[in-house]
mmCIF file of N, CA, C and O in Angstrom:
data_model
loop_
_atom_site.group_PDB
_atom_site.id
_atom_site.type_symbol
_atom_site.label_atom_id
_atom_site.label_comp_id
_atom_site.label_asym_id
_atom_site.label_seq_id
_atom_site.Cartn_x
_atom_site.Cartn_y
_atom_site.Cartn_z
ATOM 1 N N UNK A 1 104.681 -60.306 -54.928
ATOM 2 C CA UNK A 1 103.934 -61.354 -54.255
ATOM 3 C C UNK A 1 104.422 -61.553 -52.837
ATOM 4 O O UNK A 1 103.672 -61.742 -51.879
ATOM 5 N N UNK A 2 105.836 -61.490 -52.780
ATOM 6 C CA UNK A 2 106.131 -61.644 -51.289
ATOM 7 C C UNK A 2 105.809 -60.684 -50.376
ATOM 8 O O UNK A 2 105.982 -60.947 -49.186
ATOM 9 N N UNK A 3 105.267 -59.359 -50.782
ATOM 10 C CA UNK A 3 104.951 -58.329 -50.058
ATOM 11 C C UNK A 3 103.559 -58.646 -49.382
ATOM 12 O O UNK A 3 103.178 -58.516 -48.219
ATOM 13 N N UNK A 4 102.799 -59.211 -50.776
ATOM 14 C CA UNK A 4 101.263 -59.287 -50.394
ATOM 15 C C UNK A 4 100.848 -60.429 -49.585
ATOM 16 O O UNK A 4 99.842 -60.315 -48.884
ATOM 17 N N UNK A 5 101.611 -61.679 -49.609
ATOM 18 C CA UNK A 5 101.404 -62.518 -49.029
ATOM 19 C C UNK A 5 102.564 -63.072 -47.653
ATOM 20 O O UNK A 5 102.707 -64.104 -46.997
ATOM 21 N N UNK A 6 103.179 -61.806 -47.711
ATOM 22 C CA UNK A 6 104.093 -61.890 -46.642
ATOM 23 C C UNK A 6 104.939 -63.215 -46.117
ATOM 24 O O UNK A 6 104.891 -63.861 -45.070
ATOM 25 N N UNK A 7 105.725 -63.325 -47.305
ATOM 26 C CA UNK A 7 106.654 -64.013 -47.482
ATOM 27 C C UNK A 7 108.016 -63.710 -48.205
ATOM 28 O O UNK A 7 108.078 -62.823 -49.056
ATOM 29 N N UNK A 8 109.053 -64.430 -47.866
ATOM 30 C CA UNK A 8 110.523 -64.418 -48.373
ATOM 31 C C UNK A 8 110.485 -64.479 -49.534
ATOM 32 O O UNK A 8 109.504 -65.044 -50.017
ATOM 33 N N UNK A 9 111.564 -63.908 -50.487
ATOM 34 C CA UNK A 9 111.823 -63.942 -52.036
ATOM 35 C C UNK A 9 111.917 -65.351 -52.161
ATOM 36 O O UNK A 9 111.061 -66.019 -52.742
ATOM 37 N N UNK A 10 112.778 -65.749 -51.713
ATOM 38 C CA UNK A 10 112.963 -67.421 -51.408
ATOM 39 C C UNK A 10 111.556 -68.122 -51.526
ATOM 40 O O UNK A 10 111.482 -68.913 -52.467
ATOM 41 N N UNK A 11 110.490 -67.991 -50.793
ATOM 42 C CA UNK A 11 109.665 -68.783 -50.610
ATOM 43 C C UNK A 11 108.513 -68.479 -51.805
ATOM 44 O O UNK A 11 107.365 -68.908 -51.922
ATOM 45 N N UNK A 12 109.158 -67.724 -52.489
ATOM 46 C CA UNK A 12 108.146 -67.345 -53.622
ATOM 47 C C UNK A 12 109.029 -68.058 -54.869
ATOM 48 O O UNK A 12 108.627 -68.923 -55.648
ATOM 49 N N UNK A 13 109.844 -67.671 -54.835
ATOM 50 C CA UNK A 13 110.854 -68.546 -55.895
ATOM 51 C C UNK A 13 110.548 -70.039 -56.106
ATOM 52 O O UNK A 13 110.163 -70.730 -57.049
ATOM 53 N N UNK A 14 110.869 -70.228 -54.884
ATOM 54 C CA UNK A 14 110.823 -72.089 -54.269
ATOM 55 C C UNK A 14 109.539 -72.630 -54.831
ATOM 56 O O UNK A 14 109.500 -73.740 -55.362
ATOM 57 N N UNK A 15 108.442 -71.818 -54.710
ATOM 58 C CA UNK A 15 106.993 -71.952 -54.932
ATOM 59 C C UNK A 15 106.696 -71.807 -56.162
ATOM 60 O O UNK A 15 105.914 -72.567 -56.734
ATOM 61 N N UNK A 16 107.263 -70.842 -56.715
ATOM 62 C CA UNK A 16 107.273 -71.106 -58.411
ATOM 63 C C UNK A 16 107.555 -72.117 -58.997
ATOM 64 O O UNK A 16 106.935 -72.581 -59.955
ATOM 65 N N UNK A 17 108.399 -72.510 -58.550
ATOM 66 C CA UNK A 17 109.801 -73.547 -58.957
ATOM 67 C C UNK A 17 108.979 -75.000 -58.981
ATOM 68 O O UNK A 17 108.910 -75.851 -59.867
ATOM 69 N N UNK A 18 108.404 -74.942 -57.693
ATOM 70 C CA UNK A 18 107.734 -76.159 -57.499
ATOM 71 C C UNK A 18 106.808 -76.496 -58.593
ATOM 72 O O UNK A 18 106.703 -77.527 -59.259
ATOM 73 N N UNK A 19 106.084 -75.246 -58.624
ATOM 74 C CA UNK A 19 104.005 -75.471 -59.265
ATOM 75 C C UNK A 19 104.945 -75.238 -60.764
ATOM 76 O O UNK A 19 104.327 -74.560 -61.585
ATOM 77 N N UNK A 20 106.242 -75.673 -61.192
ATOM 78 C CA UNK A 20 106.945 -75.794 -62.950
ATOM 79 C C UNK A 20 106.272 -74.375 -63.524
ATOM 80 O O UNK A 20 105.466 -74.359 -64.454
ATOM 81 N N UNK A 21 106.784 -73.070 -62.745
ATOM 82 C CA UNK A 21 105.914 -72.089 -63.594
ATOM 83 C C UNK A 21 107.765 -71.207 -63.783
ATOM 84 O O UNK A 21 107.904 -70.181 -64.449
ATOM 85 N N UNK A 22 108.847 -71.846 -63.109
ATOM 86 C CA UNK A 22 109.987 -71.783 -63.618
ATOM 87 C C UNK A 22 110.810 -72.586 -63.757
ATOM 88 O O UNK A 22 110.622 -73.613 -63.105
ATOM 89 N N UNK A 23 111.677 -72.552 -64.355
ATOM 90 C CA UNK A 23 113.006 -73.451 -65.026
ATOM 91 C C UNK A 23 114.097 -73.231 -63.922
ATOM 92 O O UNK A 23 114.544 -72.201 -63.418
ATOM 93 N N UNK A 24 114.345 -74.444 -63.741
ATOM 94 C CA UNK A 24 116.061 -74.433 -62.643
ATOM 95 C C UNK A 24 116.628 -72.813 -63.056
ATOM 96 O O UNK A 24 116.651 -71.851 -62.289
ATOM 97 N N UNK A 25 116.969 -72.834 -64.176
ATOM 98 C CA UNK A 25 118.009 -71.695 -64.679
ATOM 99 C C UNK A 25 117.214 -70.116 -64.405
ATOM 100 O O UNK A 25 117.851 -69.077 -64.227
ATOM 101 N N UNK A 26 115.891 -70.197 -64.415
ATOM 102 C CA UNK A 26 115.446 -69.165 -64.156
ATOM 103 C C UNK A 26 114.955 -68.742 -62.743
ATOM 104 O O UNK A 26 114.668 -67.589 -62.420
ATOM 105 N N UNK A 27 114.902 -69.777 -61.996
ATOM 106 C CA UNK A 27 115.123 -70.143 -60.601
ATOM 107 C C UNK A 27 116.105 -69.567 -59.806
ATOM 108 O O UNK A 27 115.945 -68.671 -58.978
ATOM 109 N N UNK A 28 117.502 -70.343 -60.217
ATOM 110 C CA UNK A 28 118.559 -69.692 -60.031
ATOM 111 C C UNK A 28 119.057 -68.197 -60.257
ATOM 112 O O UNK A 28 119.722 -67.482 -59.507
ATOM 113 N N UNK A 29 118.485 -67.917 -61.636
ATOM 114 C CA UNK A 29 118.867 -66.228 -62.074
ATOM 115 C C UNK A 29 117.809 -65.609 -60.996
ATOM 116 O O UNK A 29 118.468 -64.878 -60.257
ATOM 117 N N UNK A 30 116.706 -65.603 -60.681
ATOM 118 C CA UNK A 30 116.258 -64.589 -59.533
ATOM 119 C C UNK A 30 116.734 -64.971 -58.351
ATOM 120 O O UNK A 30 116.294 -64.140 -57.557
ATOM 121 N N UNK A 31 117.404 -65.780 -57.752
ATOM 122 C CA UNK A 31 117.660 -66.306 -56.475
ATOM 123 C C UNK A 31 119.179 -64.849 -56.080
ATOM 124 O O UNK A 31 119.462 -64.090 -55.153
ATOM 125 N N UNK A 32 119.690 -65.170 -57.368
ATOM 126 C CA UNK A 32 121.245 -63.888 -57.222
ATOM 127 C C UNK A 32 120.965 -62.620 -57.340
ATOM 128 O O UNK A 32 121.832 -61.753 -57.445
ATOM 129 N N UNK A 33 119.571 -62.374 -57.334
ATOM 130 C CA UNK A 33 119.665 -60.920 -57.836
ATOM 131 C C UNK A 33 119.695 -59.980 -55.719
ATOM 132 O O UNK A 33 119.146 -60.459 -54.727
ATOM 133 N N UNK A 34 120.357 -58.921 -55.772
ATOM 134 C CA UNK A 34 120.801 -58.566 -54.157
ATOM 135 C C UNK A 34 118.897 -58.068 -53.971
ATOM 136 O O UNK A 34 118.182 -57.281 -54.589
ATOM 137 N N UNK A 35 118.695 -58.875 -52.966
ATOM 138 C CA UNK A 35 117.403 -58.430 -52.201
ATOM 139 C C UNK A 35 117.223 -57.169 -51.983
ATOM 140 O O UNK A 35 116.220 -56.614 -52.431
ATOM 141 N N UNK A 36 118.104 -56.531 -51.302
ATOM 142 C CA UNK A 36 117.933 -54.880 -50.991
ATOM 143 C C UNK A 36 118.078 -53.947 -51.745
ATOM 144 O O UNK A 36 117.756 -52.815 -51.382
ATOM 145 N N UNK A 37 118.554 -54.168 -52.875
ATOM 146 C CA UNK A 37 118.411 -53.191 -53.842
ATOM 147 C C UNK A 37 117.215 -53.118 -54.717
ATOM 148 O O UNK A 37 116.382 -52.254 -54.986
ATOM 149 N N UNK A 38 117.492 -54.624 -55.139
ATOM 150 C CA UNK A 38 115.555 -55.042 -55.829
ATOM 151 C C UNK A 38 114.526 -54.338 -55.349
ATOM 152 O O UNK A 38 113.758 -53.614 -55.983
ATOM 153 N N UNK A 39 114.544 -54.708 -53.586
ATOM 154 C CA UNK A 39 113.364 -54.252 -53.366
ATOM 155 C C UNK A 39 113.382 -52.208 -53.560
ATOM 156 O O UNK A 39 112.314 -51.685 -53.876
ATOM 157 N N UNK A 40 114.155 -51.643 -53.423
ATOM 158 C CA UNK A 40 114.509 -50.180 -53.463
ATOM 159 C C UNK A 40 114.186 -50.372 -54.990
ATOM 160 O O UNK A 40 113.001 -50.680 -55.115
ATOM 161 N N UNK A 41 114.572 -50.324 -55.691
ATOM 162 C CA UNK A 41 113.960 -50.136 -57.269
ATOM 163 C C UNK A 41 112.876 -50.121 -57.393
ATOM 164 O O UNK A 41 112.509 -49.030 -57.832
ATOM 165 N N UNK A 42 112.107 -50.788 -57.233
ATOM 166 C CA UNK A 42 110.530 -51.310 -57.448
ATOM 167 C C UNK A 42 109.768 -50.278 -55.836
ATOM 168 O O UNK A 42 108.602 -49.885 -55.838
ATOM 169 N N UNK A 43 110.387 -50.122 -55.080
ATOM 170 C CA UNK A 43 109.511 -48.528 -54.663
ATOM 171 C C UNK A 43 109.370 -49.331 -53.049
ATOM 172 O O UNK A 43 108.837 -48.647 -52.175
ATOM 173 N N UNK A 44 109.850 -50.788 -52.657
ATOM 174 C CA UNK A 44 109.918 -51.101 -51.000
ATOM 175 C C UNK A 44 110.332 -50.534 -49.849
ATOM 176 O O UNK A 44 111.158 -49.639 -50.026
ATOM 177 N N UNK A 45 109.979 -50.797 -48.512
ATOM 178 C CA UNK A 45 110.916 -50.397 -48.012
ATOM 179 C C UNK A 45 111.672 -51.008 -47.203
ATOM 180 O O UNK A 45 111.272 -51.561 -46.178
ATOM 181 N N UNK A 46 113.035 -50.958 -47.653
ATOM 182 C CA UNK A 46 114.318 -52.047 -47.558
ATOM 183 C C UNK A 46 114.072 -52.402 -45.856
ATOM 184 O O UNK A 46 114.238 -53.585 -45.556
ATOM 185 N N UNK A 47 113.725 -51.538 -44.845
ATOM 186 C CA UNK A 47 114.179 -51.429 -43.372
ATOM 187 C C UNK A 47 114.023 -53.277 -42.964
ATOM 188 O O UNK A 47 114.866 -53.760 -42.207
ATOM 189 N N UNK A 48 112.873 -54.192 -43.552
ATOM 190 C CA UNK A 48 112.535 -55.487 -42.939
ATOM 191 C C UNK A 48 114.362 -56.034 -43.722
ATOM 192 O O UNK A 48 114.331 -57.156 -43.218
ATOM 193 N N UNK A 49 115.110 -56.026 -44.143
ATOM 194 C CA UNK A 49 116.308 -56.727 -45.040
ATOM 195 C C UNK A 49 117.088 -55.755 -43.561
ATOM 196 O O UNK A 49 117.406 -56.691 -42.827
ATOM 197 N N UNK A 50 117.367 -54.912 -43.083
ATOM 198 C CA UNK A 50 118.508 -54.001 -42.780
ATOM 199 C C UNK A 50 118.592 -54.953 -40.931
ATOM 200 O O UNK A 50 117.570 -55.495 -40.511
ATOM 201 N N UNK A 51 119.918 -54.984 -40.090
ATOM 202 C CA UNK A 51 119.566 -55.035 -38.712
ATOM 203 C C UNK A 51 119.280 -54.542 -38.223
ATOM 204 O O UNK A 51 119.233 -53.383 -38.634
ATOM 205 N N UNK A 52 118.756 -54.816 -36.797
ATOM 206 C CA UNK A 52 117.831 -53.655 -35.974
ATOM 207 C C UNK A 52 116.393 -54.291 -35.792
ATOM 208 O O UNK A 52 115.761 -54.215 -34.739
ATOM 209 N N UNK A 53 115.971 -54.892 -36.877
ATOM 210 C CA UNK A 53 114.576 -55.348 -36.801
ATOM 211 C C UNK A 53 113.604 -56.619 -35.711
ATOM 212 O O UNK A 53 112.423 -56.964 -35.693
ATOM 213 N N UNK A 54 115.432 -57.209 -34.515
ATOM 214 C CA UNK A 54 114.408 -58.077 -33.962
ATOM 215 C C UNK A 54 113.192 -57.654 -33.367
ATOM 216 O O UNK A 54 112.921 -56.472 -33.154
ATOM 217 N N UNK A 55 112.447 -58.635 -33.094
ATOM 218 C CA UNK A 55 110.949 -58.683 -32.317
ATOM 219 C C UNK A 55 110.021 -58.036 -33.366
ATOM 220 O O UNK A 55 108.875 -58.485 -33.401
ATOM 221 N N UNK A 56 110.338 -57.072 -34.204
ATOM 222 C CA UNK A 56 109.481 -56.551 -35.303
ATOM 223 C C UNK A 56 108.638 -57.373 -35.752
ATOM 224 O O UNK A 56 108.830 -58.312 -36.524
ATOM 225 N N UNK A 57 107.371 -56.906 -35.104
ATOM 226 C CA UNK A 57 106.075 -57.800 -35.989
ATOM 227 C C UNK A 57 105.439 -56.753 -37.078
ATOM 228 O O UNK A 57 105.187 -55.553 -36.961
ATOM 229 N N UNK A 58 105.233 -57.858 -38.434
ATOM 230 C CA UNK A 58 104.722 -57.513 -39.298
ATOM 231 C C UNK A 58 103.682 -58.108 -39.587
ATOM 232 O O UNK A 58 103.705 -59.339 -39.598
ATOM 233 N N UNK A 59 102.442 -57.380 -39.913
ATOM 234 C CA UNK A 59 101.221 -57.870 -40.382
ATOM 235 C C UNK A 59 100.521 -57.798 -39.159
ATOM 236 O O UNK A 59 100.903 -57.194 -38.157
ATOM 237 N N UNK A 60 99.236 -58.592 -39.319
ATOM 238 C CA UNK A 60 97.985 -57.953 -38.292
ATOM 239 C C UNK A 60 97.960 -59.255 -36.896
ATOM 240 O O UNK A 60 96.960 -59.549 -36.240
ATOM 241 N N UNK A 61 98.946 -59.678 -36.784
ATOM 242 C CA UNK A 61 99.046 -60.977 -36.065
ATOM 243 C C UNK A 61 98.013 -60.382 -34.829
ATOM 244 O O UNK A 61 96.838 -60.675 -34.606
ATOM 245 N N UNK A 62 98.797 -59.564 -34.217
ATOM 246 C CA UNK A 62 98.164 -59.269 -32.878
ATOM 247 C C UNK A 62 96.341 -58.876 -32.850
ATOM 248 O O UNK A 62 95.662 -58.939 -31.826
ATOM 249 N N UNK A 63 95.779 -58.452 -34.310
ATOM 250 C CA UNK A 63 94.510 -57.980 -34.277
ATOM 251 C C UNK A 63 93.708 -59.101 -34.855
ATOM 252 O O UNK A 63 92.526 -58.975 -35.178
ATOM 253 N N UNK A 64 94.273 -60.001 -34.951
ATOM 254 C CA UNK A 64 93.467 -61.604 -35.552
ATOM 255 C C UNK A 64 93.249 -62.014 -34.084
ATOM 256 O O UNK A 64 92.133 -62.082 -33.570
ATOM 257 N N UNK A 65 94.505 -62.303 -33.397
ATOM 258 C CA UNK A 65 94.454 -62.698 -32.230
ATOM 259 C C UNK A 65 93.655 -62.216 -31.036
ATOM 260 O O UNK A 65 93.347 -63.098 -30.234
ATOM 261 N N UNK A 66 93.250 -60.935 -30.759
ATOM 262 C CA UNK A 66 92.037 -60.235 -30.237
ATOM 263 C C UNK A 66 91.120 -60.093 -31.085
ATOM 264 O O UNK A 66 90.154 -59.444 -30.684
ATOM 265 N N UNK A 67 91.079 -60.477 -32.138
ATOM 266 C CA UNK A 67 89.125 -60.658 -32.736
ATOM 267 C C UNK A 67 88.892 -62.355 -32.420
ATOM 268 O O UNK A 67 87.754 -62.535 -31.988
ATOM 269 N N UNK A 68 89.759 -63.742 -32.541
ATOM 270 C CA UNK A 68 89.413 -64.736 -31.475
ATOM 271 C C UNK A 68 88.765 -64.480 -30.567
ATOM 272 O O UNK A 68 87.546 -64.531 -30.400
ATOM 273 N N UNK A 69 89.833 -64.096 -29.730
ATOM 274 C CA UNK A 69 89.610 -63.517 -28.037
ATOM 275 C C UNK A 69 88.151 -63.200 -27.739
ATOM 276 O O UNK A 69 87.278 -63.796 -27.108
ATOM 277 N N UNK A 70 88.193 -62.043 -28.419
ATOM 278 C CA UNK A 70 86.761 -61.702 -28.683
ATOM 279 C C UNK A 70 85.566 -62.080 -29.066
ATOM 280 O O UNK A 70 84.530 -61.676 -28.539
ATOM 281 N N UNK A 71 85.621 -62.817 -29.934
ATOM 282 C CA UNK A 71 84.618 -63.547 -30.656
ATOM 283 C C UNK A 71 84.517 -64.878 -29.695
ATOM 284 O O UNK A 71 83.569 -65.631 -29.918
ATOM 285 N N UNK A 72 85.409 -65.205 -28.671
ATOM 286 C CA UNK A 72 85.020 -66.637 -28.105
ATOM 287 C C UNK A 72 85.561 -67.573 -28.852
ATOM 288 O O UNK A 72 84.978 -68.654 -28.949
ATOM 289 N N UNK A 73 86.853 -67.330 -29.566
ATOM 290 C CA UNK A 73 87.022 -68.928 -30.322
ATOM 291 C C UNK A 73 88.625 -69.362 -29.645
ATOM 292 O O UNK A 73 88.998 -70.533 -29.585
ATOM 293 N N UNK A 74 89.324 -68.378 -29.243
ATOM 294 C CA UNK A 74 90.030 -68.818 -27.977
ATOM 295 C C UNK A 74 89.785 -68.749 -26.610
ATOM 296 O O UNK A 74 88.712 -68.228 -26.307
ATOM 297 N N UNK A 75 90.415 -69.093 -25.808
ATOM 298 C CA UNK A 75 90.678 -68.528 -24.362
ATOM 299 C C UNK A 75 91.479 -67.326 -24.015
ATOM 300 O O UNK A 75 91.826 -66.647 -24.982
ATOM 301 N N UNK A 76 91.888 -66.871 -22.695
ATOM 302 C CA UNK A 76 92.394 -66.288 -22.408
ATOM 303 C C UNK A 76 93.431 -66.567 -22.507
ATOM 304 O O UNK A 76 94.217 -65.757 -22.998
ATOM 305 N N UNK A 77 93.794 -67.631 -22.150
ATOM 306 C CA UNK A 77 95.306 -68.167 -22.144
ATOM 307 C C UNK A 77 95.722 -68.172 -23.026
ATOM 308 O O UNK A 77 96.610 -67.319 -23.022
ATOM 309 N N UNK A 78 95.612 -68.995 -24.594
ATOM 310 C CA UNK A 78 95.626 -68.737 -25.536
ATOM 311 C C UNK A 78 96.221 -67.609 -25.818
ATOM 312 O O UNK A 78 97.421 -67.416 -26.012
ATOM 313 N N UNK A 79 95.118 -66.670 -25.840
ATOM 314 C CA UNK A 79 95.612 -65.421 -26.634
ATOM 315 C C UNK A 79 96.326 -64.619 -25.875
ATOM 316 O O UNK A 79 96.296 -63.463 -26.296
ATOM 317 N N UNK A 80 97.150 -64.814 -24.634
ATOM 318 C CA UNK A 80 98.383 -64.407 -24.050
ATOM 319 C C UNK A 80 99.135 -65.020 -24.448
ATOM 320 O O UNK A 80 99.892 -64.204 -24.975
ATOM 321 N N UNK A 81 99.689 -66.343 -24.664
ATOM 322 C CA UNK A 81 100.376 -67.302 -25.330
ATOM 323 C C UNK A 81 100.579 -66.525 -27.063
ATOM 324 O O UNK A 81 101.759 -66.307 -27.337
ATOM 325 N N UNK A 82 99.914 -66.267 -27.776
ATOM 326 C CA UNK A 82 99.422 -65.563 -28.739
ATOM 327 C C UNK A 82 100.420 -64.915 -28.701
ATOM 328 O O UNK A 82 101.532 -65.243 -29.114
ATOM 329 N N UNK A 83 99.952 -63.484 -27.965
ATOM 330 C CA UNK A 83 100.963 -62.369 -27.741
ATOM 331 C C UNK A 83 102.343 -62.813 -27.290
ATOM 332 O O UNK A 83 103.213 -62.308 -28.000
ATOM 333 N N UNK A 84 102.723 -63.445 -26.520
ATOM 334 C CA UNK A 84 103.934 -63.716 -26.107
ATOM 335 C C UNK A 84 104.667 -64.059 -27.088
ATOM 336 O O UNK A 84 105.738 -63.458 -27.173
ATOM 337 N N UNK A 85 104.366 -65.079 -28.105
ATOM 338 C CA UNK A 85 104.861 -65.072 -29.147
ATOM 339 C C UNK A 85 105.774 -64.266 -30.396
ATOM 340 O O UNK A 85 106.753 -64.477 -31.113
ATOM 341 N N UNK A 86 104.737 -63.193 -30.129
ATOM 342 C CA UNK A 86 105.097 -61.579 -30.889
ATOM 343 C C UNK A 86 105.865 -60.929 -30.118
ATOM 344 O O UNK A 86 106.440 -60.067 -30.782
ATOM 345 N N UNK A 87 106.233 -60.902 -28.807
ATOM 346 C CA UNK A 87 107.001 -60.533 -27.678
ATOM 347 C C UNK A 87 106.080 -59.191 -27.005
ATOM 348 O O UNK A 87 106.592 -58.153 -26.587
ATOM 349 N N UNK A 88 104.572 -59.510 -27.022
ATOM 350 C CA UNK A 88 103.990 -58.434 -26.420
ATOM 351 C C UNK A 88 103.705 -58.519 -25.366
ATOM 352 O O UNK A 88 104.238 -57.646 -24.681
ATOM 353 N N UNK A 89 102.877 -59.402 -24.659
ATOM 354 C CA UNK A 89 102.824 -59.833 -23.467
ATOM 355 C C UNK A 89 103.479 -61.036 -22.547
ATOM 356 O O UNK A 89 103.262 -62.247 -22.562
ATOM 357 N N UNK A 90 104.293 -60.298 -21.805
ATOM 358 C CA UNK A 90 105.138 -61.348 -20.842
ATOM 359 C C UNK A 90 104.373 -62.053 -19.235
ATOM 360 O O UNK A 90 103.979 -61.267 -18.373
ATOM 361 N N UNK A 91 104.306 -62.946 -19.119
ATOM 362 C CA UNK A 91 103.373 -63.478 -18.048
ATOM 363 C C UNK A 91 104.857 -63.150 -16.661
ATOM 364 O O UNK A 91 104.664 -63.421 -15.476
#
């Protein structure tokens, strides 16, 4: 789930935890299990867990942000502001 909805193990846990679809204790038992290996078992690829990765954007941020643009539902400014964000365009 955290892959598909591009989020932290954490924030999927937390979110379980919340909507009572786990128990403190079972909460806790996935919270210890080592992230980078988990994800290597199950077929991920570890590189977003490893350093090296600042500024790395993941997901389609930048191509949401030019179909706005495009479509007229931002400005220009905006969607430089947008990018800058992602560290693509520097004014």
């Amino acid at each position: 789930m955290k892959h598909y909805f591009s989020v932290s193990r954490q924030a999927v846990i937390n979110r379980l935890s919340d909507l009572k679809y786990l128990v403190r204790s079972e909460r806790e038992n996935l919270l210890s299990y080592p992230v980078i290996r988990t994800a290597r078992e199950y077929g991920y690829d570890t590189a977003l867990y490893l350093p090296g990765n600042a500024n790395l954007v993941i997901g389609n941020f930048g191509e949401k942000a030019r179909r706005l643009f495009d479509e007229g539902k931002i400005s220009e400014g905006h969607y430089r502001e947008l990018l800058s964000k992602i560290g693509i365009y520097d004014d």
